[in-house]
Amino acid sequence: MLQTTNVKSLQVGIKHKLMGVDADLRFEGIYPTRASQDCEKGWFCPYLFASARTPSVPRANDFSICQFFGPFLAGDYALAHKLLSESVHNLALCDANPQTDIGTNRMVILFTGISPFRANMWSTSRRPGCGTIIFHLLDGCPALIIPVTNKAPICAWSPWTLSQMRASQYAMNPQGPGTGGYSAEWHHEQICEWLDTIISVPHINPAIREKYVDVLGRSVSLVINGALALEKCKPLLGKLDAERAGIVMFRY
């Protein structure tokens, strides 16, 4: 287990020429919600909103993974490269270096938090021609890199936030789809099942290819456990908003 001792905040600019187009969002593992007013499942939407790609997340349903398929910006890949290079610890199932052509795309999966550009207002992040948003990276939360097929989205996120993960450590919430309760085991299952649909097995490091299911499962556990361990590091978290922090995936 890694322990978070430092939080790095990165101010990111996403250049674009868009005029408020709709974001193409698709949802995996849909089930009816029991909290239609809950908006935490769209915690990563401000990233798309800031870059003039307006997201729409349904209130009637919950889901295991939200996938974003367009419109694509060069800044999406550049951000993936930056998040990868700034992560202190990497868990790679293939060559993670963006400069190396492995014959397919890769995806970086990590826990992160986001904040508005200024004044604690998300509207300040949606600037003309260059959306600006702040990402928070924690040195105790490793980044996982896997090779992916052409089915992989530009980016995706898990709907569970740090605030929901924390609540589960203090209350005995009901578990399972549609109950509204968080479970680390269920979270792990949702992410692993989805990653298994997009991972490119032939491009996995040959040394672990035959046992990749076990390696992938253990790696996802380290990402989730890194986030759960943050409860012991509250004084270090600074401006990290627990309702705007969770696990995201970027293709590159």
Short mmCIF file of N, CA, C and O in Angstrom, two decimals, residues 30-118:
data_model
loop_
_atom_site.label_atom_id
_atom_site.label_comp_id
_atom_site.label_asym_id
_atom_site.label_seq_id
_atom_site.Cartn_x
_atom_site.Cartn_y
_atom_site.Cartn_z
N ILE A 30 -26.25 0.25 -16.82
CA ILE A 30 -27.33 1.14 -16.39
C ILE A 30 -28.32 0.40 -15.49
O ILE A 30 -28.67 -0.75 -15.75
N TYR A 31 -28.76 1.07 -14.43
CA TYR A 31 -29.80 0.52 -13.56
C TYR A 31 -30.58 1.69 -12.95
O TYR A 31 -30.08 2.82 -12.87
N PRO A 32 -31.84 1.47 -12.55
CA PRO A 32 -32.67 2.56 -12.02
C PRO A 32 -32.07 3.16 -10.75
O PRO A 32 -31.54 2.45 -9.90
N THR A 33 -32.18 4.47 -10.63
CA THR A 33 -31.66 5.15 -9.44
C THR A 33 -32.72 5.23 -8.35
O THR A 33 -33.92 5.22 -8.64
N ARG A 34 -32.26 5.30 -7.11
CA ARG A 34 -33.18 5.53 -5.99
C ARG A 34 -32.99 6.93 -5.43
O ARG A 34 -33.60 7.29 -4.42
N ALA A 35 -32.14 7.73 -6.08
CA ALA A 35 -31.89 9.11 -5.64
C ALA A 35 -31.82 9.99 -6.88
O ALA A 35 -30.74 10.33 -7.35
N SER A 36 -32.98 10.36 -7.41
CA SER A 36 -33.04 11.08 -8.68
C SER A 36 -32.47 12.49 -8.59
O SER A 36 -32.15 13.10 -9.61
N GLN A 37 -32.33 13.03 -7.38
CA GLN A 37 -31.77 14.37 -7.21
C GLN A 37 -30.26 14.35 -7.03
O GLN A 37 -29.61 15.39 -6.96
N ASP A 38 -29.69 13.17 -6.93
CA ASP A 38 -28.24 13.03 -6.74
C ASP A 38 -27.51 13.41 -8.01
O ASP A 38 -27.81 12.90 -9.09
N CYS A 39 -26.55 14.32 -7.90
CA CYS A 39 -25.81 14.78 -9.08
C CYS A 39 -24.34 14.39 -9.02
O CYS A 39 -23.57 14.73 -9.92
N GLU A 40 -23.93 13.64 -8.00
CA GLU A 40 -22.51 13.30 -7.86
C GLU A 40 -22.00 12.42 -8.99
O GLU A 40 -20.82 12.47 -9.34
N LYS A 41 -22.89 11.62 -9.59
CA LYS A 41 -22.45 10.72 -10.67
C LYS A 41 -21.92 11.50 -11.87
O LYS A 41 -21.19 10.96 -12.69
N GLY A 42 -22.25 12.78 -11.97
CA GLY A 42 -21.72 13.62 -13.04
C GLY A 42 -20.56 14.48 -12.57
O GLY A 42 -20.30 15.55 -13.13
N TRP A 43 -19.81 14.00 -11.57
CA TRP A 43 -18.78 14.81 -10.92
C TRP A 43 -17.70 15.28 -11.90
O TRP A 43 -17.09 16.34 -11.70
N PHE A 44 -17.45 14.53 -12.99
CA PHE A 44 -16.39 14.90 -13.92
C PHE A 44 -16.90 15.74 -15.09
O PHE A 44 -16.12 16.16 -15.95
N CYS A 45 -18.20 16.02 -15.12
CA CYS A 45 -18.78 16.81 -16.22
C CYS A 45 -18.13 18.17 -16.41
O CYS A 45 -18.04 18.66 -17.55
N PRO A 46 -17.67 18.86 -15.35
CA PRO A 46 -17.06 20.18 -15.56
C PRO A 46 -15.88 20.18 -16.52
O PRO A 46 -15.61 21.19 -17.17
N TYR A 47 -15.16 19.05 -16.64
CA TYR A 47 -14.06 18.99 -17.61
C TYR A 47 -14.59 19.17 -19.02
O TYR A 47 -14.02 19.93 -19.82
N LEU A 48 -15.68 18.49 -19.35
CA LEU A 48 -16.27 18.62 -20.68
C LEU A 48 -16.92 19.99 -20.86
O LEU A 48 -16.79 20.62 -21.90
N PHE A 49 -17.62 20.45 -19.82
CA PHE A 49 -18.27 21.75 -19.87
C PHE A 49 -17.26 22.87 -20.11
O PHE A 49 -17.49 23.79 -20.90
N ALA A 50 -16.10 22.78 -19.45
CA ALA A 50 -15.07 23.82 -19.58
C ALA A 50 -14.56 23.92 -21.01
O ALA A 50 -14.20 25.01 -21.47
N SER A 51 -14.54 22.79 -21.74
CA SER A 51 -14.03 22.79 -23.11
C SER A 51 -15.16 22.83 -24.14
O SER A 51 -15.02 22.35 -25.26
N ALA A 52 -16.31 23.42 -23.74
CA ALA A 52 -17.45 23.70 -24.63
C ALA A 52 -18.09 22.44 -25.20
O ALA A 52 -18.68 22.47 -26.27
N ARG A 53 -17.99 21.33 -24.47
CA ARG A 53 -18.66 20.09 -24.87
C ARG A 53 -19.69 19.79 -23.78
O ARG A 53 -19.36 19.24 -22.73
N THR A 54 -20.92 20.20 -24.03
CA THR A 54 -21.93 20.19 -22.98
C THR A 54 -22.43 18.78 -22.69
O THR A 54 -23.01 18.12 -23.56
N PRO A 55 -22.22 18.27 -21.46
CA PRO A 55 -22.64 16.91 -21.12
C PRO A 55 -24.06 16.89 -20.57
O PRO A 55 -24.55 17.86 -20.01
N SER A 56 -24.72 15.74 -20.72
CA SER A 56 -26.05 15.54 -20.17
C SER A 56 -26.10 14.16 -19.54
O SER A 56 -25.97 13.14 -20.23
N VAL A 57 -26.26 14.12 -18.21
CA VAL A 57 -26.30 12.84 -17.47
C VAL A 57 -27.72 12.65 -16.93
O VAL A 57 -28.25 13.52 -16.26
N PRO A 58 -28.35 11.51 -17.24
CA PRO A 58 -29.74 11.28 -16.82
C PRO A 58 -29.89 11.15 -15.32
O PRO A 58 -29.05 10.55 -14.65
N ARG A 59 -30.97 11.70 -14.79
CA ARG A 59 -31.25 11.58 -13.36
C ARG A 59 -31.99 10.28 -13.03
O ARG A 59 -31.92 9.79 -11.92
N ALA A 60 -32.69 9.72 -14.02
CA ALA A 60 -33.53 8.55 -13.75
C ALA A 60 -32.72 7.28 -13.56
O ALA A 60 -33.21 6.32 -12.95
N ASN A 61 -31.49 7.25 -14.08
CA ASN A 61 -30.68 6.03 -14.02
C ASN A 61 -29.32 6.30 -13.40
O ASN A 61 -28.79 7.40 -13.49
N ASP A 62 -28.77 5.27 -12.80
CA ASP A 62 -27.37 5.25 -12.40
C ASP A 62 -26.62 4.32 -13.35
O ASP A 62 -27.24 3.65 -14.19
N PHE A 63 -25.31 4.27 -13.23
CA PHE A 63 -24.52 3.50 -14.18
C PHE A 63 -23.18 3.14 -13.53
O PHE A 63 -22.80 3.72 -12.51
N SER A 64 -22.48 2.20 -14.14
CA SER A 64 -21.18 1.80 -13.60
C SER A 64 -20.04 2.63 -14.17
O SER A 64 -19.08 2.92 -13.46
N ILE A 65 -20.13 3.00 -15.45
CA ILE A 65 -19.10 3.81 -16.10
C ILE A 65 -19.76 4.77 -17.09
O ILE A 65 -20.66 4.37 -17.84
N CYS A 66 -19.34 6.03 -17.09
CA CYS A 66 -19.76 6.99 -18.12
C CYS A 66 -18.62 7.12 -19.12
O CYS A 66 -17.48 7.38 -18.74
N GLN A 67 -18.94 6.95 -20.42
CA GLN A 67 -17.94 7.01 -21.48
C GLN A 67 -18.18 8.23 -22.37
O GLN A 67 -19.32 8.51 -22.73
N PHE A 68 -17.11 8.92 -22.72
CA PHE A 68 -17.19 10.10 -23.59
C PHE A 68 -16.54 9.77 -24.93
O PHE A 68 -15.37 9.39 -24.98
N PHE A 69 -17.31 9.93 -26.02
CA PHE A 69 -16.83 9.57 -27.35
C PHE A 69 -16.64 10.76 -28.30
O PHE A 69 -16.27 10.56 -29.45
N GLY A 70 -16.85 11.96 -27.85
CA GLY A 70 -16.59 13.08 -28.75
C GLY A 70 -17.45 14.29 -28.44
O GLY A 70 -18.37 14.20 -27.62
N PRO A 71 -17.11 15.43 -29.08
CA PRO A 71 -16.01 15.61 -30.05
C PRO A 71 -14.63 15.59 -29.38
O PRO A 71 -14.49 16.01 -28.24
N PHE A 72 -13.68 15.09 -30.15
CA PHE A 72 -12.31 14.93 -29.66
C PHE A 72 -11.53 16.23 -29.79
O PHE A 72 -11.69 16.98 -30.76
N LEU A 73 -10.67 16.51 -28.81
CA LEU A 73 -9.74 17.63 -28.87
C LEU A 73 -8.33 17.10 -28.65
O LEU A 73 -8.13 16.15 -27.89
N ALA A 74 -7.35 17.73 -29.29
CA ALA A 74 -5.96 17.32 -29.08
C ALA A 74 -5.57 17.44 -27.62
O ALA A 74 -4.71 16.70 -27.13
N GLY A 75 -6.22 18.36 -26.92
CA GLY A 75 -5.93 18.54 -25.50
C GLY A 75 -6.26 17.33 -24.65
O GLY A 75 -5.69 17.14 -23.58
N ASP A 76 -7.18 16.47 -25.13
CA ASP A 76 -7.52 15.26 -24.37
C ASP A 76 -6.32 14.33 -24.28
O ASP A 76 -6.01 13.80 -23.21
N TYR A 77 -5.63 14.12 -25.42
CA TYR A 77 -4.44 13.26 -25.42
C TYR A 77 -3.30 13.94 -24.66
O TYR A 77 -2.56 13.30 -23.91
N ALA A 78 -3.16 15.26 -24.85
CA ALA A 78 -2.09 15.99 -24.16
C ALA A 78 -2.29 15.91 -22.65
O ALA A 78 -1.32 15.77 -21.89
N LEU A 79 -3.55 15.97 -22.21
CA LEU A 79 -3.83 15.87 -20.77
C LEU A 79 -3.49 14.47 -20.26
O LEU A 79 -2.91 14.32 -19.17
N ALA A 80 -3.81 13.44 -21.03
CA ALA A 80 -3.46 12.08 -20.63
C ALA A 80 -1.95 11.94 -20.45
O ALA A 80 -1.48 11.36 -19.48
N HIS A 81 -1.18 12.52 -21.39
CA HIS A 81 0.28 12.47 -21.29
C HIS A 81 0.76 13.18 -20.03
O HIS A 81 1.66 12.72 -19.34
N LYS A 82 0.14 14.34 -19.73
CA LYS A 82 0.55 15.13 -18.58
C LYS A 82 0.22 14.41 -17.27
O LYS A 82 1.06 14.34 -16.35
N LEU A 83 -0.98 13.85 -17.18
CA LEU A 83 -1.36 13.14 -15.96
C LEU A 83 -0.45 11.93 -15.74
O LEU A 83 -0.08 11.62 -14.61
N LEU A 84 -0.08 11.27 -16.84
CA LEU A 84 0.82 10.13 -16.74
C LEU A 84 2.19 10.55 -16.25
O LEU A 84 2.76 9.95 -15.33
N SER A 85 2.74 11.61 -16.85
CA SER A 85 4.09 12.04 -16.50
C SER A 85 4.17 12.60 -15.08
O SER A 85 5.22 12.53 -14.43
N GLU A 86 3.08 13.17 -14.58
CA GLU A 86 3.07 13.77 -13.24
C GLU A 86 2.71 12.78 -12.14
O GLU A 86 2.80 13.10 -10.96
N SER A 87 2.28 11.57 -12.51
CA SER A 87 1.95 10.56 -11.51
C SER A 87 3.24 9.95 -10.96
O SER A 87 4.12 9.55 -11.73
N VAL A 88 3.34 9.89 -9.65
CA VAL A 88 4.57 9.41 -9.01
C VAL A 88 4.75 7.91 -9.20
O VAL A 88 5.86 7.42 -9.42
N HIS A 89 3.64 7.16 -9.15
CA HIS A 89 3.72 5.70 -9.25
C HIS A 89 2.83 5.21 -10.40
O HIS A 89 1.67 5.61 -10.49
N ASN A 90 3.39 4.37 -11.27
CA ASN A 90 2.64 3.82 -12.40
C ASN A 90 2.58 2.30 -12.32
O ASN A 90 3.56 1.64 -11.96
N LEU A 91 1.45 1.76 -12.68
CA LEU A 91 1.25 0.31 -12.79
C LEU A 91 0.96 0.04 -14.27
O LEU A 91 -0.15 0.32 -14.74
N ALA A 92 1.93 -0.44 -15.01
CA ALA A 92 1.79 -0.55 -16.46
C ALA A 92 1.69 -1.99 -16.92
O ALA A 92 2.56 -2.80 -16.60
N LEU A 93 0.65 -2.29 -17.70
CA LEU A 93 0.50 -3.61 -18.30
C LEU A 93 1.09 -3.64 -19.71
O LEU A 93 1.00 -4.66 -20.40
N CYS A 94 1.67 -2.52 -20.13
CA CYS A 94 2.34 -2.42 -21.43
C CYS A 94 3.32 -1.25 -21.33
O CYS A 94 3.40 -0.60 -20.29
N ASP A 95 4.06 -0.98 -22.40
CA ASP A 95 4.95 0.18 -22.42
C ASP A 95 4.10 1.44 -22.32
O ASP A 95 3.26 1.70 -23.19
N ALA A 96 4.29 2.23 -21.27
CA ALA A 96 3.45 3.40 -21.02
C ALA A 96 3.92 4.65 -21.74
O ALA A 96 3.17 5.63 -21.83
N ASN A 97 5.14 4.65 -22.26
CA ASN A 97 5.72 5.84 -22.88
C ASN A 97 4.95 6.24 -24.13
O ASN A 97 4.90 5.48 -25.10
N PRO A 98 4.35 7.45 -24.16
CA PRO A 98 3.60 7.89 -25.34
C PRO A 98 4.46 7.97 -26.60
O PRO A 98 3.93 7.94 -27.72
N GLN A 99 5.78 8.09 -26.44
CA GLN A 99 6.67 8.19 -27.60
C GLN A 99 6.88 6.83 -28.28
O GLN A 99 7.39 6.77 -29.41
N THR A 100 6.49 5.77 -27.60
CA THR A 100 6.68 4.42 -28.15
C THR A 100 5.39 3.94 -28.81
O THR A 100 4.31 3.98 -28.20
N ASP A 101 5.50 3.50 -30.05
CA ASP A 101 4.35 2.97 -30.78
C ASP A 101 4.22 1.49 -30.46
O ASP A 101 5.06 0.68 -30.86
N ILE A 102 3.16 1.12 -29.76
CA ILE A 102 2.95 -0.30 -29.44
C ILE A 102 1.91 -0.94 -30.36
O ILE A 102 1.54 -2.09 -30.18
N GLY A 103 1.43 -0.18 -31.34
CA GLY A 103 0.48 -0.72 -32.31
C GLY A 103 -0.97 -0.50 -31.95
O GLY A 103 -1.86 -0.91 -32.70
N THR A 104 -1.23 0.14 -30.82
CA THR A 104 -2.60 0.43 -30.42
C THR A 104 -2.59 1.58 -29.42
O THR A 104 -1.51 2.00 -28.96
N ASN A 105 -3.77 2.08 -29.09
CA ASN A 105 -3.86 3.13 -28.07
C ASN A 105 -3.71 2.53 -26.68
O ASN A 105 -3.83 1.33 -26.47
N ARG A 106 -3.44 3.42 -25.72
CA ARG A 106 -3.39 3.04 -24.32
C ARG A 106 -4.41 3.87 -23.54
O ARG A 106 -4.92 4.86 -24.04
N MET A 107 -4.65 3.45 -22.32
CA MET A 107 -5.53 4.22 -21.44
C MET A 107 -4.88 4.32 -20.07
O MET A 107 -4.33 3.33 -19.55
N VAL A 108 -4.91 5.53 -19.51
CA VAL A 108 -4.41 5.74 -18.16
C VAL A 108 -5.61 5.86 -17.22
O VAL A 108 -6.56 6.60 -17.51
N ILE A 109 -5.59 5.09 -16.14
CA ILE A 109 -6.69 5.05 -15.17
C ILE A 109 -6.12 5.53 -13.83
O ILE A 109 -5.14 4.96 -13.33
N LEU A 110 -6.72 6.55 -13.26
CA LEU A 110 -6.17 7.08 -12.01
C LEU A 110 -7.23 7.79 -11.19
O LEU A 110 -8.29 8.17 -11.71
N PHE A 111 -6.93 7.98 -9.92
CA PHE A 111 -7.79 8.76 -9.03
C PHE A 111 -7.31 10.20 -9.06
O PHE A 111 -6.12 10.47 -8.91
N THR A 112 -8.24 11.13 -9.24
CA THR A 112 -7.88 12.54 -9.27
C THR A 112 -9.05 13.38 -8.78
O THR A 112 -10.18 12.89 -8.64
N GLY A 113 -8.79 14.65 -8.52
CA GLY A 113 -9.82 15.60 -8.16
C GLY A 113 -9.74 16.80 -9.08
O GLY A 113 -8.69 17.06 -9.67
N ILE A 114 -10.85 17.53 -9.24
CA ILE A 114 -10.86 18.72 -10.09
C ILE A 114 -11.42 19.91 -9.32
O ILE A 114 -12.22 19.75 -8.40
N SER A 115 -10.96 21.10 -9.72
CA SER A 115 -11.43 22.35 -9.12
C SER A 115 -11.62 23.40 -10.21
O SER A 115 -10.97 23.33 -11.26
N PRO A 116 -12.49 24.40 -9.97
CA PRO A 116 -12.67 25.47 -10.96
C PRO A 116 -11.42 26.33 -11.10
O PRO A 116 -10.55 26.35 -10.22
N PHE A 117 -11.37 27.07 -12.19
CA PHE A 117 -10.23 27.94 -12.48
C PHE A 117 -10.04 28.99 -11.38
O PHE A 117 -8.93 29.19 -10.90
N ARG A 118 -11.12 29.63 -10.98
CA ARG A 118 -11.01 30.64 -9.90
C ARG A 118 -12.38 30.89 -9.27
O ARG A 118 -13.41 30.49 -9.80
#
